[in-house]
Amino acid sequence: MADSFVMTPFQWTADYAVGVRQIDEEHQRLFALAEKVHRAMLEGEGKAILQALLAGLVAYTSYHFAHEEQLMERIGYPGYREHRAQHEDLRSRAREMQDRLASGELTITIEVIQFLMEWVRKHIASSDCRIAAYMKKSRRWPV
């Protein structure tokens, strides 16, 4: 059994916090879901279980993106269109992966999960932090 103090590839750390409680909580949930998929892979879970877990991760990512987009609209975020386009890019890529997984063309590997989470990590560190900075600078907080 793995040591519970060992960092996993999908471990949330305070470095990912953007300073907006609800967004940070949703990001933590994304990391937890990715870790669940990762652990299932390491434990040799079957294809159906892995596909279901991945579908849950993708669904929650879409939920989170919709929430972020609503937030950006409410605060009048000037980078909304570009940020939303980034979200749509990952939604499209994730749907394509799911289709390829369902057809057997692609298998769920750590690399697939790492791609998704690396995208999320970079997105948090760049784009999501800009939303938080805008909110602080302009003093525009969601109602």
mmCIF file of C-alpha atoms in Angstrom:
data_model
loop_
_atom_site.group_PDB
_atom_site.id
_atom_site.type_symbol
_atom_site.label_atom_id
_atom_site.label_comp_id
_atom_site.label_asym_id
_atom_site.label_seq_id
_atom_site.Cartn_x
_atom_site.Cartn_y
_atom_site.Cartn_z
ATOM 1 C CA MET A 1 0.000 0.000 0.000
ATOM 2 C CA ALA A 2 1.294 3.445 -0.888
ATOM 3 C CA ASP A 3 2.419 5.816 1.825
ATOM 4 C CA SER A 4 -0.314 8.399 2.333
ATOM 5 C CA PHE A 5 2.298 11.152 2.697
ATOM 6 C CA VAL A 6 3.709 10.628 -0.787
ATOM 7 C CA MET A 7 2.719 13.290 -3.296
ATOM 8 C CA THR A 8 0.649 11.865 -6.112
ATOM 9 C CA PRO A 9 0.720 13.212 -9.662
ATOM 10 C CA PHE A 10 -2.671 14.809 -9.097
ATOM 11 C CA GLN A 11 -2.164 16.305 -5.653
ATOM 12 C CA TRP A 12 -3.771 19.683 -4.960
ATOM 13 C CA THR A 13 -1.395 22.151 -3.327
ATOM 14 C CA ALA A 14 -1.868 25.722 -2.156
ATOM 15 C CA ASP A 15 0.200 26.788 -5.180
ATOM 16 C CA TYR A 16 -2.931 26.244 -7.274
ATOM 17 C CA ALA A 17 -5.126 28.525 -5.144
ATOM 18 C CA VAL A 18 -6.400 31.568 -7.018
ATOM 19 C CA GLY A 19 -7.943 33.185 -3.955
ATOM 20 C CA VAL A 20 -11.610 32.772 -4.886
ATOM 21 C CA ARG A 21 -13.078 30.240 -2.456
ATOM 22 C CA GLN A 22 -15.613 28.566 -4.732
ATOM 23 C CA ILE A 23 -13.224 28.301 -7.672
ATOM 24 C CA ASP A 24 -10.494 26.919 -5.414
ATOM 25 C CA GLU A 25 -12.917 24.334 -4.002
ATOM 26 C CA GLU A 26 -13.933 23.277 -7.505
ATOM 27 C CA HIS A 27 -10.291 23.003 -8.554
ATOM 28 C CA GLN A 28 -9.601 20.809 -5.517
ATOM 29 C CA ARG A 29 -12.487 18.555 -6.583
ATOM 30 C CA LEU A 30 -11.001 18.263 -10.096
ATOM 31 C CA PHE A 31 -7.689 17.137 -8.622
ATOM 32 C CA ALA A 32 -9.449 14.640 -6.343
ATOM 33 C CA LEU A 33 -11.363 13.151 -9.290
ATOM 34 C CA ALA A 34 -8.185 12.845 -11.348
ATOM 35 C CA GLU A 35 -6.469 11.093 -8.442
ATOM 36 C CA LYS A 36 -9.420 8.688 -8.215
ATOM 37 C CA VAL A 37 -8.936 7.748 -11.884
ATOM 38 C CA HIS A 38 -5.189 7.409 -11.328
ATOM 39 C CA ARG A 39 -5.632 5.102 -8.319
ATOM 40 C CA ALA A 40 -8.150 2.960 -10.201
ATOM 41 C CA MET A 41 -5.606 2.552 -12.987
ATOM 42 C CA LEU A 42 -2.867 1.551 -10.560
ATOM 43 C CA GLU A 43 -5.199 -0.961 -8.909
ATOM 44 C CA GLY A 44 -5.990 -2.569 -12.265
ATOM 45 C CA GLU A 45 -9.663 -1.646 -12.376
ATOM 46 C CA GLY A 46 -11.543 -2.668 -15.494
ATOM 47 C CA LYS A 47 -12.172 -0.584 -18.576
ATOM 48 C CA ALA A 48 -15.809 0.143 -17.679
ATOM 49 C CA ILE A 49 -14.891 1.515 -14.249
ATOM 50 C CA LEU A 50 -12.102 3.638 -15.702
ATOM 51 C CA GLN A 51 -14.387 4.993 -18.416
ATOM 52 C CA ALA A 52 -17.023 5.875 -15.820
ATOM 53 C CA LEU A 53 -14.470 7.635 -13.620
ATOM 54 C CA LEU A 54 -13.056 9.533 -16.593
ATOM 55 C CA ALA A 55 -16.581 10.499 -17.650
ATOM 56 C CA GLY A 56 -17.138 11.860 -14.144
ATOM 57 C CA LEU A 57 -13.937 13.894 -14.344
ATOM 58 C CA VAL A 58 -14.902 15.312 -17.743
ATOM 59 C CA ALA A 59 -18.463 16.085 -16.578
ATOM 60 C CA TYR A 60 -17.228 17.882 -13.482
ATOM 61 C CA THR A 61 -14.728 19.837 -15.583
ATOM 62 C CA SER A 62 -17.599 21.014 -17.803
ATOM 63 C CA TYR A 63 -19.637 21.969 -14.722
ATOM 64 C CA HIS A 64 -16.684 23.920 -13.347
ATOM 65 C CA PHE A 65 -16.078 25.678 -16.670
ATOM 66 C CA ALA A 66 -19.743 26.715 -16.867
ATOM 67 C CA HIS A 67 -19.503 28.123 -13.347
ATOM 68 C CA GLU A 68 -16.327 30.057 -14.166
ATOM 69 C CA GLU A 69 -17.913 31.437 -17.331
ATOM 70 C CA GLN A 70 -20.954 32.654 -15.371
ATOM 71 C CA LEU A 71 -18.626 34.287 -12.855
ATOM 72 C CA MET A 72 -16.671 36.052 -15.610
ATOM 73 C CA GLU A 73 -19.895 37.389 -17.111
ATOM 74 C CA ARG A 74 -21.147 38.649 -13.728
ATOM 75 C CA ILE A 75 -17.957 40.575 -12.995
ATOM 76 C CA GLY A 76 -17.535 41.904 -16.536
ATOM 77 C CA TYR A 77 -14.189 40.171 -17.001
ATOM 78 C CA PRO A 78 -12.517 41.652 -20.109
ATOM 79 C CA GLY A 79 -10.764 38.376 -21.038
ATOM 80 C CA TYR A 80 -14.019 36.404 -21.051
ATOM 81 C CA ARG A 81 -14.058 35.444 -24.760
ATOM 82 C CA GLU A 82 -10.465 34.188 -24.798
ATOM 83 C CA HIS A 83 -10.934 32.301 -21.525
ATOM 84 C CA ARG A 84 -14.165 30.709 -22.726
ATOM 85 C CA ALA A 85 -12.417 29.653 -25.961
ATOM 86 C CA GLN A 86 -9.776 27.870 -23.860
ATOM 87 C CA HIS A 87 -12.541 26.040 -22.001
ATOM 88 C CA GLU A 88 -14.228 25.061 -25.260
ATOM 89 C CA ASP A 89 -10.921 23.732 -26.591
ATOM 90 C CA LEU A 90 -10.552 21.343 -23.650
ATOM 91 C CA ARG A 91 -14.231 20.367 -23.762
ATOM 92 C CA SER A 92 -13.812 19.447 -27.425
ATOM 93 C CA ARG A 93 -10.577 17.532 -26.845
ATOM 94 C CA ALA A 94 -12.099 15.665 -23.890
ATOM 95 C CA ARG A 95 -15.188 14.692 -25.932
ATOM 96 C CA GLU A 96 -12.916 13.462 -28.710
ATOM 97 C CA MET A 97 -10.940 11.371 -26.208
ATOM 98 C CA GLN A 98 -14.128 9.893 -24.792
ATOM 99 C CA ASP A 99 -15.321 8.972 -28.295
ATOM 100 C CA ARG A 100 -11.969 7.359 -29.081
ATOM 101 C CA LEU A 101 -12.057 5.474 -25.772
ATOM 102 C CA ALA A 102 -15.579 4.212 -26.439
ATOM 103 C CA SER A 103 -14.610 3.000 -29.911
ATOM 104 C CA GLY A 104 -11.514 1.216 -28.594
ATOM 105 C CA GLU A 105 -9.189 3.450 -30.625
ATOM 106 C CA LEU A 106 -7.675 4.861 -27.430
ATOM 107 C CA THR A 107 -7.110 3.278 -24.051
ATOM 108 C CA ILE A 108 -7.126 5.077 -20.732
ATOM 109 C CA THR A 109 -3.540 5.508 -19.729
ATOM 110 C CA ILE A 110 -1.766 7.634 -17.203
ATOM 111 C CA GLU A 111 -0.665 9.778 -20.154
ATOM 112 C CA VAL A 112 -4.308 10.562 -21.027
ATOM 113 C CA ILE A 113 -5.064 11.618 -17.462
ATOM 114 C CA GLN A 114 -1.792 13.522 -17.226
ATOM 115 C CA PHE A 115 -2.649 15.427 -20.415
ATOM 116 C CA LEU A 116 -5.999 16.487 -18.968
ATOM 117 C CA MET A 117 -4.547 17.506 -15.625
ATOM 118 C CA GLU A 118 -1.525 19.260 -17.097
ATOM 119 C CA TRP A 119 -3.936 21.329 -19.168
ATOM 120 C CA VAL A 120 -5.921 22.138 -16.019
ATOM 121 C CA ARG A 121 -2.764 23.002 -14.043
ATOM 122 C CA LYS A 122 -1.504 25.393 -16.722
ATOM 123 C CA HIS A 123 -4.965 26.900 -17.112
ATOM 124 C CA ILE A 124 -5.249 27.548 -13.368
ATOM 125 C CA ALA A 125 -1.749 29.038 -13.162
ATOM 126 C CA SER A 126 -2.279 31.406 -16.066
ATOM 127 C CA SER A 127 -5.869 32.099 -17.037
ATOM 128 C CA ASP A 128 -7.696 31.497 -13.758
ATOM 129 C CA CYS A 129 -5.187 33.548 -11.793
ATOM 130 C CA ARG A 130 -5.898 36.467 -14.148
ATOM 131 C CA ILE A 131 -9.602 36.321 -13.230
ATOM 132 C CA ALA A 132 -8.736 36.475 -9.533
ATOM 133 C CA ALA A 133 -6.284 39.341 -10.113
ATOM 134 C CA TYR A 134 -8.947 41.248 -12.060
ATOM 135 C CA MET A 135 -11.473 40.703 -9.277
ATOM 136 C CA LYS A 136 -9.040 42.004 -6.653
ATOM 137 C CA LYS A 137 -7.852 44.971 -8.720
ATOM 138 C CA SER A 138 -11.319 46.062 -9.822
ATOM 139 C CA ARG A 139 -12.980 45.031 -6.538
ATOM 140 C CA ARG A 140 -15.595 43.127 -8.520
ATOM 141 C CA TRP A 141 -16.779 40.157 -6.531
ATOM 142 C CA PRO A 142 -19.578 37.832 -7.564
ATOM 143 C CA VAL A 143 -22.937 38.530 -6.035
#
